[in-house]
Amino acid sequence: MRIGDLAARAGVSVRSVRYYEEQGLLVSVRSPSGQRHYTEQEVERVTFIQRLYTAGLSSRTIAELLPCVDTPSLENSDAAMDRMSEERDRLSAHIDDLIRTRDALDHLMSVASAHRTTLTAK
Amino acid sequence: MRIGDLAARAGVSVRSVRYYEEQGLLVSVRSPSGQRHYTEQEVERVTFIQRLYTAGLSSRTIAELLPCVDTPSLENSDAAMDRMSEERDRLSAHIDDLIRTRDALDHLMSVASAHRTTLTAK
DNA sequence: CTAAAACCTGACATTGACGTCAGAGGCAAG
DNA sequence: CTTGCCTCTGACGTCAATGTCAGGTTTTAG
């Protein structure tokens, strides 16, 4: 699979795929002419990378976590596990914050809606 | 209250407060010498603005929502309510996405942990 | 009164994940 | 063989919230 296909199937831009490789999040097999080739596996990997980006992780952080995905066993885990746990907690805190924000919006909307009801009732 | 106090109490930088005003999210009463003065009310407002920023809203979007907070009644509501509902939905979707990402991290961690248990058991 | 601390405006710098463009080469179909 | 699409590298552009600095005024503490 070439880069265009991978990008399309993962739902990202070709530019992004190259960027991921530049950041050490992805490796590619090069054809003699220098073109990148990928396997089915990489589709899932790219979507997972995107998922982490969307969760607010930086390239550097993702780079620290991915070895834990690649090699779900060895001793590299030590620091990576801590990092993973740390990011999990940060994510949880962020989720809670977002939920509070959503509640605030809901409250605003209900107040506005009540006002409207009052007005139309008059 | 002057800008430094407001910033400190809302937990943001002085620069940010000026930026919020520049973006039309905040108004200030100016002393004859040109210094900004605020009331207690603005503390809450700034923290709320920050909350929306953290939730991923842009200055422009926040500017569209705040009138709904200031005037929780009149006819401006129409478009603002739609916008608010739209952002609420976007927020909900994002929260769900983050929860799925957290689940993925949890899964990775449990797999790694299981591997570790297996190894130490040997 | 004076020095420190806080404020003002205006402008340029930063960061990160990309977009976009240029110039050159690769590859399948007709 | 050539036309059109894909890919390559490298570099510069972007956007948004904020940092930071300069040069000057104002307020506050002693």
Short mmCIF file of C-alpha atoms (C1' of nucleotides) in Angstrom, two decimals:
data_model
loop_
_atom_site.label_atom_id
_atom_site.label_comp_id
_atom_site.label_asym_id
_atom_site.label_seq_id
_atom_site.Cartn_x
_atom_site.Cartn_y
_atom_site.Cartn_z
CA MET A 1 0.00 0.00 0.00
CA ARG A 2 1.36 3.44 -0.86
CA ILE A 3 1.07 6.56 1.21
CA GLY A 4 -2.01 7.88 -0.55
CA ASP A 5 -3.97 4.73 0.14
CA LEU A 6 -2.87 4.59 3.75
CA ALA A 7 -3.83 8.21 4.26
CA ALA A 8 -7.23 7.69 2.65
CA ARG A 9 -8.00 4.57 4.64
CA ALA A 10 -6.93 6.14 7.91
CA GLY A 11 -8.75 9.34 7.13
CA VAL A 12 -5.78 11.68 7.40
CA SER A 13 -3.76 13.70 4.92
CA VAL A 14 -0.66 12.45 3.14
CA ARG A 15 1.18 15.31 4.78
CA SER A 16 0.20 14.01 8.20
CA VAL A 17 1.48 10.52 7.47
CA ARG A 18 4.86 11.92 6.49
CA TYR A 19 4.82 14.06 9.60
CA TYR A 20 4.16 11.02 11.80
CA GLU A 21 7.14 9.29 10.28
CA GLU A 22 9.24 12.40 10.83
CA GLN A 23 8.20 12.32 14.48
CA GLY A 24 9.19 8.69 14.82
CA LEU A 25 5.65 7.41 15.26
CA LEU A 26 5.61 5.37 12.09
CA VAL A 27 8.09 3.50 9.94
CA SER A 28 7.83 2.71 6.27
CA VAL A 29 9.44 0.26 3.90
CA ARG A 30 10.91 2.11 0.97
CA SER A 31 10.79 0.84 -2.59
CA PRO A 32 14.04 1.10 -4.60
CA SER A 33 12.80 4.41 -5.97
CA GLY A 34 12.24 5.73 -2.48
CA GLN A 35 8.48 5.46 -2.25
CA ARG A 36 6.94 4.50 1.09
CA HIS A 37 5.03 1.25 1.36
CA TYR A 38 2.81 0.09 4.20
CA THR A 39 0.86 -2.95 5.32
CA GLU A 40 -2.69 -3.21 6.62
CA GLN A 41 -1.29 -2.97 10.12
CA GLU A 42 -0.30 0.65 9.66
CA VAL A 43 -3.90 1.69 9.00
CA GLU A 44 -4.83 0.82 12.53
CA ARG A 45 -1.68 2.39 13.83
CA VAL A 46 -2.34 5.69 12.09
CA THR A 47 -5.91 5.83 13.34
CA PHE A 48 -4.65 5.15 16.84
CA ILE A 49 -2.08 7.91 16.52
CA GLN A 50 -4.85 10.23 15.40
CA ARG A 51 -6.90 9.18 18.39
CA LEU A 52 -4.09 10.13 20.72
CA TYR A 53 -3.58 13.47 18.98
CA THR A 54 -7.27 14.19 19.34
CA ALA A 55 -6.96 13.39 23.02
CA GLY A 56 -4.47 16.20 23.28
CA LEU A 57 -1.24 14.23 23.43
CA SER A 58 1.84 15.70 21.77
CA SER A 59 4.05 13.92 19.27
CA ARG A 60 6.70 13.45 21.92
CA THR A 61 4.29 11.88 24.37
CA ILE A 62 2.85 9.59 21.73
CA ALA A 63 6.37 8.56 20.80
CA GLU A 64 6.91 7.57 24.42
CA LEU A 65 3.77 5.47 24.54
CA LEU A 66 3.94 3.63 21.25
CA PRO A 67 6.83 1.33 22.19
CA CYS A 68 4.47 0.01 24.83
CA VAL A 69 2.07 -0.90 22.02
CA ASP A 70 4.73 -2.43 19.82
CA THR A 71 6.36 -4.50 22.49
CA PRO A 72 3.71 -5.24 25.10
CA SER A 73 6.14 -7.07 27.30
CA LEU A 74 9.73 -6.17 27.97
CA GLU A 75 11.48 -4.02 30.48
CA ASN A 76 11.02 -0.81 28.50
CA SER A 77 7.64 -0.84 30.14
CA ASP A 78 8.85 0.65 33.40
CA ALA A 79 9.02 4.29 32.42
CA ALA A 80 6.44 3.89 29.67
CA MET A 81 3.88 2.42 32.04
CA ASP A 82 4.29 5.37 34.38
CA ARG A 83 3.92 7.73 31.48
CA MET A 84 0.86 5.91 30.27
CA SER A 85 -0.74 6.02 33.69
CA GLU A 86 0.09 9.68 33.96
CA GLU A 87 -1.55 10.45 30.63
CA ARG A 88 -4.55 8.36 31.56
CA ASP A 89 -5.03 10.46 34.68
CA ARG A 90 -4.59 13.67 32.77
CA LEU A 91 -7.18 12.46 30.31
CA SER A 92 -9.59 11.56 33.08
CA ALA A 93 -9.22 14.98 34.64
CA HIS A 94 -9.81 16.60 31.29
CA ILE A 95 -12.91 14.52 30.70
CA ASP A 96 -14.30 15.57 34.07
CA ASP A 97 -13.58 19.17 33.24
CA LEU A 98 -15.35 18.89 29.92
CA ILE A 99 -18.35 17.29 31.57
CA ARG A 100 -18.53 20.18 34.01
CA THR A 101 -18.36 22.57 31.09
CA ARG A 102 -21.13 20.73 29.33
CA ASP A 103 -23.21 20.92 32.49
CA ALA A 104 -22.60 24.66 32.59
CA LEU A 105 -23.80 24.95 29.00
CA ASP A 106 -26.85 22.85 29.80
CA HIS A 107 -27.62 25.10 32.71
CA LEU A 108 -27.32 28.19 30.54
CA MET A 109 -29.60 26.68 27.96
CA SER A 110 -32.22 25.68 30.46
CA VAL A 111 -32.23 29.15 31.97
CA ALA A 112 -32.58 30.71 28.55
CA SER A 113 -35.30 28.25 27.66
CA ALA A 114 -37.18 29.02 30.88
CA HIS A 115 -37.00 32.70 30.11
CA ARG A 116 -38.46 32.04 26.72
CA THR A 117 -41.30 30.03 28.19
CA THR A 118 -42.04 32.83 30.61
CA LEU A 119 -42.16 35.33 27.81
CA THR A 120 -44.40 33.34 25.52
CA ALA A 121 -46.69 32.59 28.45
CA LYS A 122 -47.27 36.28 29.05
CA MET B 1 -10.03 45.75 41.09
CA ARG B 2 -7.17 46.25 38.65
CA ILE B 3 -6.08 43.87 35.94
CA GLY B 4 -3.38 42.20 37.99
CA ASP B 5 -5.80 41.30 40.75
CA LEU B 6 -8.39 40.02 38.31
CA ALA B 7 -5.82 37.89 36.55
CA ALA B 8 -4.53 36.47 39.81
CA ARG B 9 -7.98 35.68 41.13
CA ALA B 10 -9.09 34.07 37.90
CA GLY B 11 -5.84 32.20 37.56
CA VAL B 12 -4.84 33.54 34.17
CA SER B 13 -2.13 35.89 32.93
CA VAL B 14 -2.54 39.63 32.60
CA ARG B 15 -1.79 39.20 28.92
CA SER B 16 -4.73 36.86 28.57
CA VAL B 17 -7.14 39.29 30.20
CA ARG B 18 -6.13 41.99 27.75
CA TYR B 19 -6.53 39.49 24.92
CA TYR B 20 -10.06 38.62 26.05
CA GLU B 21 -10.97 42.27 25.94
CA GLU B 22 -9.40 42.58 22.51
CA GLN B 23 -11.58 39.68 21.39
CA GLY B 24 -14.70 41.33 22.74
CA LEU B 25 -15.23 38.80 25.51
CA LEU B 26 -14.74 41.25 28.33
CA VAL B 27 -15.26 44.93 28.91
CA SER B 28 -13.46 47.15 31.38
CA VAL B 29 -14.11 50.49 32.98
CA ARG B 30 -11.13 52.74 32.44
CA SER B 31 -9.83 55.14 35.06
CA PRO B 32 -8.99 58.66 33.84
CA SER B 33 -5.39 57.54 33.38
CA GLY B 34 -6.49 54.66 31.21
CA GLN B 35 -6.13 51.78 33.63
CA ARG B 36 -8.67 48.97 33.49
CA HIS B 37 -10.92 48.36 36.46
CA TYR B 38 -13.16 45.40 37.11
CA THR B 39 -15.76 44.21 39.58
CA GLU B 40 -16.11 40.87 41.34
CA GLN B 41 -18.40 39.79 38.54
CA GLU B 42 -15.58 39.70 36.05
CA VAL B 43 -13.68 37.08 38.04
CA GLU B 44 -16.40 34.57 37.39
CA ARG B 45 -16.64 35.68 33.80
CA VAL B 46 -12.95 35.20 33.15
CA THR B 47 -12.94 31.75 34.72
CA PHE B 48 -15.92 30.84 32.57
CA ILE B 49 -14.15 32.11 29.48
CA GLN B 50 -11.17 29.98 30.43
CA ARG B 51 -13.46 27.01 30.88
CA LEU B 52 -14.76 27.44 27.36
CA TYR B 53 -11.27 27.83 25.95
CA THR B 54 -10.24 24.62 27.70
CA ALA B 55 -13.25 22.93 26.15
CA GLY B 56 -11.80 23.79 22.76
CA LEU B 57 -13.99 26.71 21.79
CA SER B 58 -12.45 29.53 19.82
CA SER B 59 -12.60 33.21 20.70
CA ARG B 60 -15.13 33.78 17.98
CA THR B 61 -17.41 31.02 19.19
CA ILE B 62 -17.16 32.21 22.77
CA ALA B 63 -18.02 35.69 21.58
CA GLU B 64 -21.16 34.27 20.03
CA LEU B 65 -22.21 32.52 23.21
CA LEU B 66 -21.52 35.15 25.82
CA PRO B 67 -24.39 37.45 24.86
CA CYS B 68 -26.60 34.55 25.84
CA VAL B 69 -25.03 34.70 29.28
CA ASP B 70 -25.27 38.46 29.60
CA THR B 71 -28.85 38.73 28.46
CA PRO B 72 -30.54 35.46 29.29
CA SER B 73 -33.76 36.53 27.72
CA LEU B 74 -34.21 38.57 24.58
CA GLU B 75 -34.52 37.74 20.95
CA ASN B 76 -30.77 37.50 20.33
CA SER B 77 -31.23 34.02 21.70
CA ASP B 78 -32.42 32.54 18.45
CA ALA B 79 -29.11 32.12 16.67
CA ALA B 80 -27.17 31.96 19.93
CA MET B 81 -29.28 29.09 21.23
CA ASP B 82 -28.64 27.12 18.09
CA ARG B 83 -24.96 27.81 18.34
CA MET B 84 -24.97 26.81 21.97
CA SER B 85 -26.76 23.57 21.26
CA GLU B 86 -24.35 22.88 18.43
CA GLU B 87 -21.34 23.38 20.68
CA ARG B 88 -22.90 21.25 23.36
CA ASP B 89 -23.26 18.40 20.89
CA ARG B 90 -19.72 18.84 19.65
CA LEU B 91 -18.56 18.75 23.24
CA SER B 92 -20.53 15.60 23.94
CA ALA B 93 -19.06 13.88 20.93
CA HIS B 94 -15.59 14.90 22.00
CA ILE B 95 -16.17 13.59 25.51
CA ASP B 96 -17.29 10.25 24.12
CA ASP B 97 -14.21 10.14 21.93
CA LEU B 98 -11.96 10.86 24.88
CA ILE B 99 -13.62 8.15 26.91
CA ARG B 100 -13.01 5.68 24.13
CA THR B 101 -9.38 6.77 24.03
CA ARG B 102 -9.11 6.33 27.77
CA ASP B 103 -10.58 2.87 27.43
CA ALA B 104 -7.98 2.09 24.80
CA LEU B 105 -5.22 3.22 27.16
CA ASP B 106 -6.72 1.13 29.96
CA HIS B 107 -6.76 -1.86 27.68
CA LEU B 108 -3.14 -1.34 26.72
CA MET B 109 -2.17 -1.02 30.35
CA SER B 110 -4.00 -4.14 31.38
CA VAL B 111 -2.36 -6.12 28.59
CA ALA B 112 1.05 -4.85 29.60
CA SER B 113 0.28 -5.59 33.21
CA ALA B 114 -0.83 -9.10 32.37
CA HIS B 115 2.37 -9.68 30.48
CA ARG B 116 4.31 -8.52 33.46
CA THR B 117 2.42 -10.87 35.75
CA THR B 118 3.12 -13.73 33.39
CA LEU B 119 6.79 -12.93 33.38
CA THR B 120 7.17 -12.58 37.12
CA ALA B 121 5.21 -15.80 37.59
CA LYS B 122 7.71 -17.73 35.50
"C1'" DC C 1 9.85 62.81 47.20
"C1'" DT C 2 11.54 58.69 45.33
"C1'" DA C 3 11.95 54.08 44.09
"C1'" DA C 4 9.56 49.95 43.26
"C1'" DA C 5 5.78 47.79 41.34
"C1'" DA C 6 1.95 47.74 38.32
"C1'" DC C 7 -0.07 49.42 34.24
"C1'" DC C 8 -0.36 51.09 29.30
"C1'" DT C 9 0.17 50.27 23.96
"C1'" DG C 10 2.28 48.06 20.25
"C1'" DA C 11 4.77 44.71 18.20
"C1'" DC C 12 7.29 40.69 17.46
"C1'" DA C 13 8.18 35.61 19.03
"C1'" DT C 14 6.50 31.00 20.03
"C1'" DT C 15 4.52 26.37 19.55
"C1'" DG C 16 2.57 22.29 17.06
"C1'" DA C 17 0.30 19.95 13.68
"C1'" DC C 18 -0.36 20.50 9.77
"C1'" DG C 19 -1.31 23.16 4.54
"C1'" DT C 20 0.78 24.31 0.43
"C1'" DC C 21 3.96 25.00 -3.19
"C1'" DA C 22 8.06 24.12 -6.13
"C1'" DG C 23 10.80 21.23 -8.77
"C1'" DA C 24 11.90 16.57 -9.89
"C1'" DG C 25 11.13 11.83 -10.48
"C1'" DG C 26 8.13 7.30 -10.66
"C1'" DC C 27 4.40 4.34 -12.58
"C1'" DA C 28 0.21 2.38 -14.94
"C1'" DA C 29 -2.85 2.99 -19.16
"C1'" DG C 30 -3.62 4.06 -23.85
"C1'" DC D 1 6.06 7.03 -25.62
"C1'" DT D 2 3.45 10.22 -23.41
"C1'" DT D 3 -0.08 11.78 -20.61
"C1'" DG D 4 -1.76 12.10 -16.09
"C1'" DC D 5 -1.60 10.90 -11.42
"C1'" DC D 6 1.14 9.73 -7.46
"C1'" DT D 7 5.28 10.33 -4.82
"C1'" DC D 8 9.62 12.47 -3.24
"C1'" DT D 9 12.29 16.29 -0.44
"C1'" DG D 10 12.59 20.73 1.39
"C1'" DA D 11 10.97 24.86 2.72
"C1'" DC D 12 7.91 28.33 3.89
"C1'" DG D 13 3.00 29.62 5.48
"C1'" DT D 14 -0.79 29.29 8.94
"C1'" DC D 15 -3.56 29.83 13.00
"C1'" DA D 16 -4.67 30.91 17.82
"C1'" DA D 17 -3.69 31.85 22.37
"C1'" DT D 18 -0.16 33.53 24.81
"C1'" DG D 19 4.82 34.90 26.03
"C1'" DT D 20 7.87 38.59 25.98
"C1'" DC D 21 10.10 42.87 25.30
"C1'" DA D 22 10.46 47.95 24.76
"C1'" DG D 23 9.57 52.47 26.14
"C1'" DG D 24 6.69 55.19 28.69
"C1'" DT D 25 3.04 56.56 32.50
"C1'" DT D 26 0.71 55.72 36.95
"C1'" DT D 27 0.09 54.14 41.44
"C1'" DT D 28 1.76 52.75 45.87
"C1'" DA D 29 4.85 52.16 49.83
"C1'" DG D 30 8.28 54.11 52.68
#
